[in-house]
Coordinates of C-alpha atoms and ligand atoms in Angstrom, one line a residue:
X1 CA -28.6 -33.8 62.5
X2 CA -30.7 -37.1 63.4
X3 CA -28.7 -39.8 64.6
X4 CA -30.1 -43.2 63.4
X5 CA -29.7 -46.5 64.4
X6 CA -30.1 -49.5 62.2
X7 CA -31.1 -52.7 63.3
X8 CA -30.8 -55.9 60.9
X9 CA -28.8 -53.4 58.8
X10 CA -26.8 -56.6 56.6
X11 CA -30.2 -57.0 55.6
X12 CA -32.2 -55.8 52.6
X13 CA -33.7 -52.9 54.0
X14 CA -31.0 -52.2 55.7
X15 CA -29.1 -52.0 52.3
X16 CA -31.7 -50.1 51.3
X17 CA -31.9 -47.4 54.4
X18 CA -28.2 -46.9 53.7
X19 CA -28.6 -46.0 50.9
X20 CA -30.8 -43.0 51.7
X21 CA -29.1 -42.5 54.7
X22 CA -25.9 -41.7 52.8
X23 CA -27.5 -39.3 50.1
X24 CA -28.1 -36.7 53.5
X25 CA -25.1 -36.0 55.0
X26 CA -26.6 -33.2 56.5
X27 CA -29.2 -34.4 57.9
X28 CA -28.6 -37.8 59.2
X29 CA -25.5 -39.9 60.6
X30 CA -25.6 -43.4 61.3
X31 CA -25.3 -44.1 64.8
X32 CA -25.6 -47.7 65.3
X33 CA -25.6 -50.7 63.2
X34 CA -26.5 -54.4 64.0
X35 CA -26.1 -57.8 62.1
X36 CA -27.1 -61.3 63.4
X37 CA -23.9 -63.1 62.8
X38 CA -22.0 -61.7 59.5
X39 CA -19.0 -59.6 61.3
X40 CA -17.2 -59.5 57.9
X41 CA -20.2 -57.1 56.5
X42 CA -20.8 -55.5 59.6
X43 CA -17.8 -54.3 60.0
X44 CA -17.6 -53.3 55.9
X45 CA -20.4 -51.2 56.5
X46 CA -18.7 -49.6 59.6
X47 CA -16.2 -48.8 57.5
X48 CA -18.4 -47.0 55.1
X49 CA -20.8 -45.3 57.5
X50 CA -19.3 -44.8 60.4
X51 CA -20.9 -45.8 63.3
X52 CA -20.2 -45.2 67.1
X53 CA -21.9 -48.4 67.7
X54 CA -21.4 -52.2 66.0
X55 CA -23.7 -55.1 67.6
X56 CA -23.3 -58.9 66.6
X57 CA -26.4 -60.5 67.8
X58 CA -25.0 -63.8 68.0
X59 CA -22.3 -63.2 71.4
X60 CA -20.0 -65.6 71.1
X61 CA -18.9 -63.5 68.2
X62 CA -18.4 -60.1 70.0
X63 CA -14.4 -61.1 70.1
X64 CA -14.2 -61.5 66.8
X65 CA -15.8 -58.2 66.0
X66 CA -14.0 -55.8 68.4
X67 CA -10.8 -57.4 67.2
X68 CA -12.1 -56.7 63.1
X69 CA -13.4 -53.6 64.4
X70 CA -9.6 -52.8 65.6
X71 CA -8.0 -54.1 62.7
X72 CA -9.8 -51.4 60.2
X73 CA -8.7 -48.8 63.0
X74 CA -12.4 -48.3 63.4
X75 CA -13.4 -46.5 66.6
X76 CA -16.7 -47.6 66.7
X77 CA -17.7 -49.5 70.1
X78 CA -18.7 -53.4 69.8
X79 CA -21.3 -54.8 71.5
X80 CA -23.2 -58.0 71.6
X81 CA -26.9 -59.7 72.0
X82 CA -30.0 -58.8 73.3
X83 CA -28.5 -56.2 75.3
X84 CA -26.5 -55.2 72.8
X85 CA -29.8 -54.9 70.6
X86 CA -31.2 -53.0 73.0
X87 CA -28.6 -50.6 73.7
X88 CA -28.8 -49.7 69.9
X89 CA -32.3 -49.1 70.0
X90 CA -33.3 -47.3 73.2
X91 CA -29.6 -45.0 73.9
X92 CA -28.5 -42.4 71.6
X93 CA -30.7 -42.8 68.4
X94 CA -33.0 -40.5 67.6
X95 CA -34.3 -42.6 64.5
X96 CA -34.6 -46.4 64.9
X97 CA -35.2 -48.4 61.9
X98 CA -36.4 -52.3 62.8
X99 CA -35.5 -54.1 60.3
X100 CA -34.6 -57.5 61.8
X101 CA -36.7 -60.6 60.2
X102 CA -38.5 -62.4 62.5
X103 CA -39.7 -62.3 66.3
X104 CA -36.1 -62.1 67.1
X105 CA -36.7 -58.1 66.0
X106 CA -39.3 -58.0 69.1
X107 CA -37.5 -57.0 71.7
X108 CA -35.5 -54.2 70.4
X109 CA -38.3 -52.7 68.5
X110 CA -40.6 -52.8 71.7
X111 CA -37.1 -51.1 73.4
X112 CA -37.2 -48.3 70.2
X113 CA -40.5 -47.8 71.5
X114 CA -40.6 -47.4 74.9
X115 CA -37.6 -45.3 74.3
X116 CA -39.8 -42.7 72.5
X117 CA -37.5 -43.0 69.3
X118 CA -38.9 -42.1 65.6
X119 CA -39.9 -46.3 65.2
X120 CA -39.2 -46.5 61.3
X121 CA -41.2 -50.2 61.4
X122 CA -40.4 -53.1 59.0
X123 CA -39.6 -55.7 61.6
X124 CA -44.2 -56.6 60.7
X125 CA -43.6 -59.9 62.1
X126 CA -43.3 -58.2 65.9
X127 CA -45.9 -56.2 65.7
X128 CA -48.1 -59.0 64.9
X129 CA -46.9 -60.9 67.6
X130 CA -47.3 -58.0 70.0
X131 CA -49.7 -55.3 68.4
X132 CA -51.0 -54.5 71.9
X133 CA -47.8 -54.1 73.7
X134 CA -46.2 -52.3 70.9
X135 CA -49.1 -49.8 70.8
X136 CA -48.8 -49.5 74.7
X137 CA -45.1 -49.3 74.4
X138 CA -45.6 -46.2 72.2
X139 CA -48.0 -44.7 74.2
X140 CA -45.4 -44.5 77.1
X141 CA -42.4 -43.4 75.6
X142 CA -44.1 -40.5 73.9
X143 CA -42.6 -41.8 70.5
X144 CA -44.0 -42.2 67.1
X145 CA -44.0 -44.7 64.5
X146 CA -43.5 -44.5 60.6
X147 CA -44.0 -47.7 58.4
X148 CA -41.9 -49.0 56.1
X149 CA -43.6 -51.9 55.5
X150 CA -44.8 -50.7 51.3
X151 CA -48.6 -50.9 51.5
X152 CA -48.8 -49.7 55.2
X153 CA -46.7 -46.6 54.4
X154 CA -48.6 -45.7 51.0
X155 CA -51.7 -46.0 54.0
X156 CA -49.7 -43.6 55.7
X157 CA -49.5 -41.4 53.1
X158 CA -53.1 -42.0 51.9
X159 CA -54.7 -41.1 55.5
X160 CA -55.2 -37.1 57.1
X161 CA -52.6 -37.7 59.8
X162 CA -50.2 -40.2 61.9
X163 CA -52.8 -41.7 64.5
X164 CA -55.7 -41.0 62.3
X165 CA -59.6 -42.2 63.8
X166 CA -60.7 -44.0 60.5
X167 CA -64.2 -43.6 61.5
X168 CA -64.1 -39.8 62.5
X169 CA -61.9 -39.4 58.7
X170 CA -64.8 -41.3 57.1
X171 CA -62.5 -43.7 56.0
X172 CA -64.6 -47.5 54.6
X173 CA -61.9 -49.4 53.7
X174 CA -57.9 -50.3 53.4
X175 CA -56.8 -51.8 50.8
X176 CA -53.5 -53.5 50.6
X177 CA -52.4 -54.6 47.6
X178 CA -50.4 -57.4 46.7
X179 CA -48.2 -58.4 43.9
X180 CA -49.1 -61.9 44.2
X181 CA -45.7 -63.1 44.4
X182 CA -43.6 -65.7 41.8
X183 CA -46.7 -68.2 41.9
X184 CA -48.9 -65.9 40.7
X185 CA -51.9 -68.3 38.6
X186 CA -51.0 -71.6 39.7
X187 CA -52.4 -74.2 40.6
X188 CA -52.4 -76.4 43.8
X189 CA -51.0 -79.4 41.6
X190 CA -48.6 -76.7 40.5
X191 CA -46.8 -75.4 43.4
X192 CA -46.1 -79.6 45.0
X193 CA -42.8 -79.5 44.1
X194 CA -41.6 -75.9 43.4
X195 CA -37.9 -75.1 45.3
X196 CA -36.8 -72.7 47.5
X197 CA -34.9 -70.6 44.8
X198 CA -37.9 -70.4 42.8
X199 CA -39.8 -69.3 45.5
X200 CA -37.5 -66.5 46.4
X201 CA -37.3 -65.5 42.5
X202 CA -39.5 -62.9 43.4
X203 CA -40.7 -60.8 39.9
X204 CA -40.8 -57.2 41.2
X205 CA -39.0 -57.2 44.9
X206 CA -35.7 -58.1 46.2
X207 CA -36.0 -59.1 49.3
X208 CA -34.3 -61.0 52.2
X209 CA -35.2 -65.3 51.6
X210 CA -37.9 -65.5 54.9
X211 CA -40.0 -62.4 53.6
X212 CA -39.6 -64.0 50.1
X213 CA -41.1 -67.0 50.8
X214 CA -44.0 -65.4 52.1
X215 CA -44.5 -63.3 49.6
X216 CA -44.9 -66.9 47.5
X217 CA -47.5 -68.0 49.9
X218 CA -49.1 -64.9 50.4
X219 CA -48.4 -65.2 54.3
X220 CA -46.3 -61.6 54.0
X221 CA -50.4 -60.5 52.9
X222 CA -52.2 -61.8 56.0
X223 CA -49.2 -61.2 58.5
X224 CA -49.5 -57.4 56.6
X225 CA -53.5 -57.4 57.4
X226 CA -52.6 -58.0 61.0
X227 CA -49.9 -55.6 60.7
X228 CA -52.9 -52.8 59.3
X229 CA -55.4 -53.8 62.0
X230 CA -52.6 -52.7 65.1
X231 CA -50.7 -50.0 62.9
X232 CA -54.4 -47.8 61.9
X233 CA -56.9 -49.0 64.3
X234 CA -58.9 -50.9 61.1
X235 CA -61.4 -53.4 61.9
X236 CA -60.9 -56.9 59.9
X237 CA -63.7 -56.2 57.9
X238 CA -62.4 -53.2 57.2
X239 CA -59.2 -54.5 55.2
X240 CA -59.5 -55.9 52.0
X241 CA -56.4 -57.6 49.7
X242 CA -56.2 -57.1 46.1
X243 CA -53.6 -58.4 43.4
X244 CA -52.0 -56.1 41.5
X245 CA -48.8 -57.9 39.8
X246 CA -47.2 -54.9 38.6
X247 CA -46.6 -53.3 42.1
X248 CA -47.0 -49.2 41.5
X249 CA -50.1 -49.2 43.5
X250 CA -48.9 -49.8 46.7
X251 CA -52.0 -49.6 48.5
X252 CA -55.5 -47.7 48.9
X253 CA -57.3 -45.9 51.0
X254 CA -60.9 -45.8 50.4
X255 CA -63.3 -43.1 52.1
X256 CA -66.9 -42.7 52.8
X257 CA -67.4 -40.0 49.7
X258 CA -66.1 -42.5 47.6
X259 CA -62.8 -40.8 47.2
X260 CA -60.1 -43.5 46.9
X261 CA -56.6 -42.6 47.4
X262 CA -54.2 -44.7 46.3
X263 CA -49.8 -43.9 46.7
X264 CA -48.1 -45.0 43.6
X265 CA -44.6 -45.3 42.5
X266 CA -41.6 -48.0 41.3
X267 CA -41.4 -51.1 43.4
X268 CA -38.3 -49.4 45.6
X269 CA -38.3 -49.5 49.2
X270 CA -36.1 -46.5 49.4
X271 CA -39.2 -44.3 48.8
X272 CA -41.0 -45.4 51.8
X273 CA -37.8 -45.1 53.8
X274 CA -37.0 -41.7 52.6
X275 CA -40.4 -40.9 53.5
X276 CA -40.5 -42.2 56.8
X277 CA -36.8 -40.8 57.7
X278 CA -38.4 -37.5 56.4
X279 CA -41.5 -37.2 57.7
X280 CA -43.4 -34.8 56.9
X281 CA -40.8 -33.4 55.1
X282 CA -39.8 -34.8 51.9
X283 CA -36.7 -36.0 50.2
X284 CA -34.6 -37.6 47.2
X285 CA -34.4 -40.9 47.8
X286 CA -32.8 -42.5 44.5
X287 CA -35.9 -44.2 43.0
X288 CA -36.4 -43.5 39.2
X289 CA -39.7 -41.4 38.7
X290 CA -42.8 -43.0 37.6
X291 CA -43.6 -43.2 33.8
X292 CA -47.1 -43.7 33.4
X293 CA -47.4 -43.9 30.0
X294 CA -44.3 -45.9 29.4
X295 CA -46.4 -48.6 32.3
X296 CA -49.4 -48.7 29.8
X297 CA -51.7 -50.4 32.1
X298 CA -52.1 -51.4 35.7
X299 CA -53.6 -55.0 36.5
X300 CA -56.2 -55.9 39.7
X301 CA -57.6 -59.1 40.5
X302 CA -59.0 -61.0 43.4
X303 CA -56.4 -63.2 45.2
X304 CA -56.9 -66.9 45.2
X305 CA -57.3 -67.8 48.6
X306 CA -57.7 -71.7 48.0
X307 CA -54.2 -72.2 46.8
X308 CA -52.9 -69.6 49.1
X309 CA -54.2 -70.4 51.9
X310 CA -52.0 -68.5 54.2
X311 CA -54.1 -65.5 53.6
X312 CA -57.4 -66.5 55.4
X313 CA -55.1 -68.4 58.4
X314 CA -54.2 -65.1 58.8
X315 CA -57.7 -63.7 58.8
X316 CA -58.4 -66.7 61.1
X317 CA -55.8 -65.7 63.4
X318 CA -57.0 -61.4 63.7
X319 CA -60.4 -63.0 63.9
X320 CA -59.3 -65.4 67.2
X321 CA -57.4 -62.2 68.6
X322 CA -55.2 -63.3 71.9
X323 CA -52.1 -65.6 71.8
X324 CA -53.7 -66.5 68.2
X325 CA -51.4 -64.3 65.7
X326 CA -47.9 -65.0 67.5
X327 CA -49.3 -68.7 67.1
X328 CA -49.6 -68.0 63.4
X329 CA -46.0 -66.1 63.4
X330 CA -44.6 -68.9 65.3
X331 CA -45.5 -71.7 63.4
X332 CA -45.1 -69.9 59.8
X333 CA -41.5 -69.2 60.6
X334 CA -40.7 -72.5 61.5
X335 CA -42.3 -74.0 58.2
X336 CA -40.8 -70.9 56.2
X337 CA -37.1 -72.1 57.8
X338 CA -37.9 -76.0 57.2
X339 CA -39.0 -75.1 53.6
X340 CA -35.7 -73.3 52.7
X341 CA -33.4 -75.7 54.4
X342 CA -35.2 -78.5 51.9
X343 CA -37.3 -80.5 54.3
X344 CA -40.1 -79.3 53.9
X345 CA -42.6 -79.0 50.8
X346 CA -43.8 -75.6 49.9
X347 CA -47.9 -76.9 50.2
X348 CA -46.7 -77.9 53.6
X349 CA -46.4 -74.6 55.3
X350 CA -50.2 -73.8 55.3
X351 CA -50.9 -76.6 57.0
X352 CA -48.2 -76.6 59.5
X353 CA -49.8 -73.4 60.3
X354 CA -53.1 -74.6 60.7
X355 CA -52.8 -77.3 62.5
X356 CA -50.3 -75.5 64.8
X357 CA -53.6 -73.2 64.9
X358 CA -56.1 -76.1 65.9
X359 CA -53.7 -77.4 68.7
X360 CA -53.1 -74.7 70.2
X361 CA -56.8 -71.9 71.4
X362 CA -55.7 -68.7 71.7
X363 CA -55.6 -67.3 74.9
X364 CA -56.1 -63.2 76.2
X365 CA -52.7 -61.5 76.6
X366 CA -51.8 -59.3 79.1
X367 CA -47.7 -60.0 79.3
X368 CA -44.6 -59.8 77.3
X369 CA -43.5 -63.1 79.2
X370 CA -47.1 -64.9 77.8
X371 CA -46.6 -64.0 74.5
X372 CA -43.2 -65.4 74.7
X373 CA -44.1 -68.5 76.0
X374 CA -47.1 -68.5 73.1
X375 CA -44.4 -68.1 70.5
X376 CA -42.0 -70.8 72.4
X377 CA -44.8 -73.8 72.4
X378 CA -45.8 -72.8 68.9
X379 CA -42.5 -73.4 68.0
X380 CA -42.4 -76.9 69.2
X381 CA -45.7 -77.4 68.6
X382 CA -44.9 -77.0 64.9
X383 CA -41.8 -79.2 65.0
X384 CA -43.4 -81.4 66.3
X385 CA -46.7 -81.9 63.8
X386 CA -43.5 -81.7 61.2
X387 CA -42.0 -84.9 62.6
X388 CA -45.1 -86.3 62.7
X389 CA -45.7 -85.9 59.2
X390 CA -41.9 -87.3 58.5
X391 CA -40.9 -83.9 57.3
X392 CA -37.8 -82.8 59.7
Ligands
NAD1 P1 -33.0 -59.9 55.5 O1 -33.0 -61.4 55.7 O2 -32.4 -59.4 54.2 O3 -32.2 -59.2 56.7 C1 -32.5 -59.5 58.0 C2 -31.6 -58.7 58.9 O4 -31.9 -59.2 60.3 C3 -30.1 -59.0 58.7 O5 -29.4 -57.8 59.0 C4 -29.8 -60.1 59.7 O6 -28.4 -60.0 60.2 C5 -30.7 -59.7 60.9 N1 -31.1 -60.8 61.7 C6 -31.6 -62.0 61.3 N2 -31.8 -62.9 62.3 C7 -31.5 -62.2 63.4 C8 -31.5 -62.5 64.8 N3 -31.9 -63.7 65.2 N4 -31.0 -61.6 65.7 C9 -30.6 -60.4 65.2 N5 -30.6 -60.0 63.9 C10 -31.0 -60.9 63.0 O7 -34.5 -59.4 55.6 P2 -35.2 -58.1 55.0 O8 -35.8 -58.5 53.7 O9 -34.3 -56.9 55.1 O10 -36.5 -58.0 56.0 C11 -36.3 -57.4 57.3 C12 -37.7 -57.2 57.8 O11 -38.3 -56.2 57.0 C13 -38.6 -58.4 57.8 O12 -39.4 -58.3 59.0 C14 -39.5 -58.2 56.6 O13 -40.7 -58.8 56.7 C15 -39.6 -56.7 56.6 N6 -39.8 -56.1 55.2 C16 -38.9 -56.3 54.2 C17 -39.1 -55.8 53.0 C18 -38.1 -55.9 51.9 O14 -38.3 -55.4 50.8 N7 -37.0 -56.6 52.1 C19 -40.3 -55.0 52.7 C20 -41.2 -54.9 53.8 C21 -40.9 -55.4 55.0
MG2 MG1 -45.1 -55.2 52.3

């Protein structure tokens, strides 16, 4: 029986990990769950699953959920921030699934990982931020990491073995596709004035609102390319991006013979959960089988990187190496955040980004407490080049 924690698990994936969770029984109980700062559906989903462990990240409301947690006559302990976080993903798991948004999933993925848990990855945005220390952390606690992330699993899948040498397995190229999100063939002129609910009307994924968003940008594509470089060892030229709207594909693996292998299946992030909770066993995991012949046909095409510029800032930022991709994290969840409260338009983010880029050089990273300080003055950094323009 694996015991697996859940971190971010009010969340969409952690919805979706639930899910699969709950169809084995016998082989995995939920240990821990955690929630930022909705105690009403972390302690519903308590209720249902069980848990010997509830964190709320936000502490002031730790009263509030041992008292709830009472009230249900739940036993499961409550705990509270960062420590709380931590205590969820480095104790008793043996599975940790990351699947809070945002650098605020940092520090308790890098605990999962020095912890030597199963690291069932779909917190990207820290491993961009940290792909170094994260790869380090693993090293030392002896653990081993599964993606969840779609494209980077169907990699996964797609390559010999976990920690695979690309160039000893002849492999040429990655290719991670991309649905191309809701904006899909518009133009700059286009996209000036389009909302945040349009923008998170994603046609093939539901997904939580930040990871929505850059999906519309294609942001979610470059911080995935980053994501692929750290995860598989690839060298940026080695990763290419196509657009494939219909999202079956969910990525490729091309290799020196000029075998490509490609991991298809309904746009469902319960399969690459099941898979990674699995692994390299395989189980039922809910999603409907493929019909290919129902499909038809399957679409490609080049992305458009001049309207979504995202993509090549996030090139820019792999290519700069260093402080440069937290920079880019940094500064792209700040505009994601101003977009959705409304201040902010949707053309905007890019260059929030960039120019956060041009202010600030990257610089070599040896420390957690640098990269944090990177991600800090990025922060402002942004904010401010957002007042500047009379946005927030
Ligand atoms: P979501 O917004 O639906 O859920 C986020 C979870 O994180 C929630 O449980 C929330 O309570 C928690 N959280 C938010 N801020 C927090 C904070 N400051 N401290 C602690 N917890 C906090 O997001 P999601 O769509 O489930 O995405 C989660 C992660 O998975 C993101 O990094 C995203 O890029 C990645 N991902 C998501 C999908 C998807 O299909 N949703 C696919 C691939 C990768
Ligand atoms: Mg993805």
């Amino acid at each position: 029986m694996k015991r697996v924690a859940v971190l971010g698990a009010t969340g969409s994936i952690g919805a979706s990990a639930l899910d699969v969770i709950a169809r084995h029984p016998q082989r995995f109980t939920v240990h821990a769950l955690t929630a930022h700062r909705n105690v009403d559906a972390l302690v519903a989903l308590c209720a249902r699953h069980r848990p010997s462990l509830a964190v709320i990240a936000d502490a002031t409301l730790e009263p509030a959920l041992k008292s709830k947690l009472a009230g249900a006559g739940l036993p499961t302990r409550a705990a509270s921030g960062a420590d709380g976080l931590r205590d969820a993903a480095a104790n008793d798991a043996d599975i940790v699934i990351a699947a809070i948004v945002g650098a605020a999933g940092l520090d308790s993925t890098l605990a999962a990982a020095r912890a030597g848990k199963r690291l069932l990855l779909a917190n990207k945005e820290a491993v961009v931020m940290a792909g170094p220390l994260l790869l380090q952390a693993l090293r030392e606690g002896g653990g081993e990491l599964v993606p969840i992330d779609s494209e980077h699993n169907a990699i996964f899948q797609c390559l010999p073995g976990a920690r695979t040498d690309l160039d000893r397995a002849g492999v040429r190229r990655i290719v991670l596709t991309a649905s191309g999100g809701p904006f899909r063939g518009r133009t700059r002129a286009q996209l000036a004035h389009v909302t945040p609910d349009q923008a998170c009307a994603h046609p093939k994924w539901v997904m939580g609102r930040k990871i929505s968003v850059d999906s519309a940008t294609l942001m979610n594509k470059g911080l995935e390319v980053i994501e692929a470089h750290w995860l598989f060892g690839a060298r940026a030229e080695q990763i290419d991006v196509v657009v494939h709207p219909q999202s079956i594909v969910h990525s490729l693996v091309e290799y020196a013979d000029g075998s490509t292998l490609a991991q298809l299946g309904n746009p469902d992030m319960r399969t690459a959960l099941a898979h990674a909770l699995a692994w390299p066993e395989r189980i039922e995991s809910g999603v409907a089988p493929l019909h290919l012949a129902q499909l038809g046909s399957l679409q490609f095409e080049a992305p458009d990187r001049a309207t979504f510029a995202c993509l090549d800032l996030a090139w820019r930022a792999l290519a700069a190496g260093g402080t440069a991709p937290a920079i880019l994290n940094a500064a792209n969840e700040v505009a994601v955040a101003a977009f959705l409260a409304g201040a902010l338009p949707f053309l905007a983010i890019a260059e929030v980004i960039a120019a956060t880029l041009d202010a600030m050089p990257a610089e070599p990273v040896a420390t957690l407490d640098e990269l944090v300080y990177a991600d800090l003055t990025a922060r402002a950094h942004a904010q401010r080049i957002m007042r500047a323009a009379h946005c927030c």
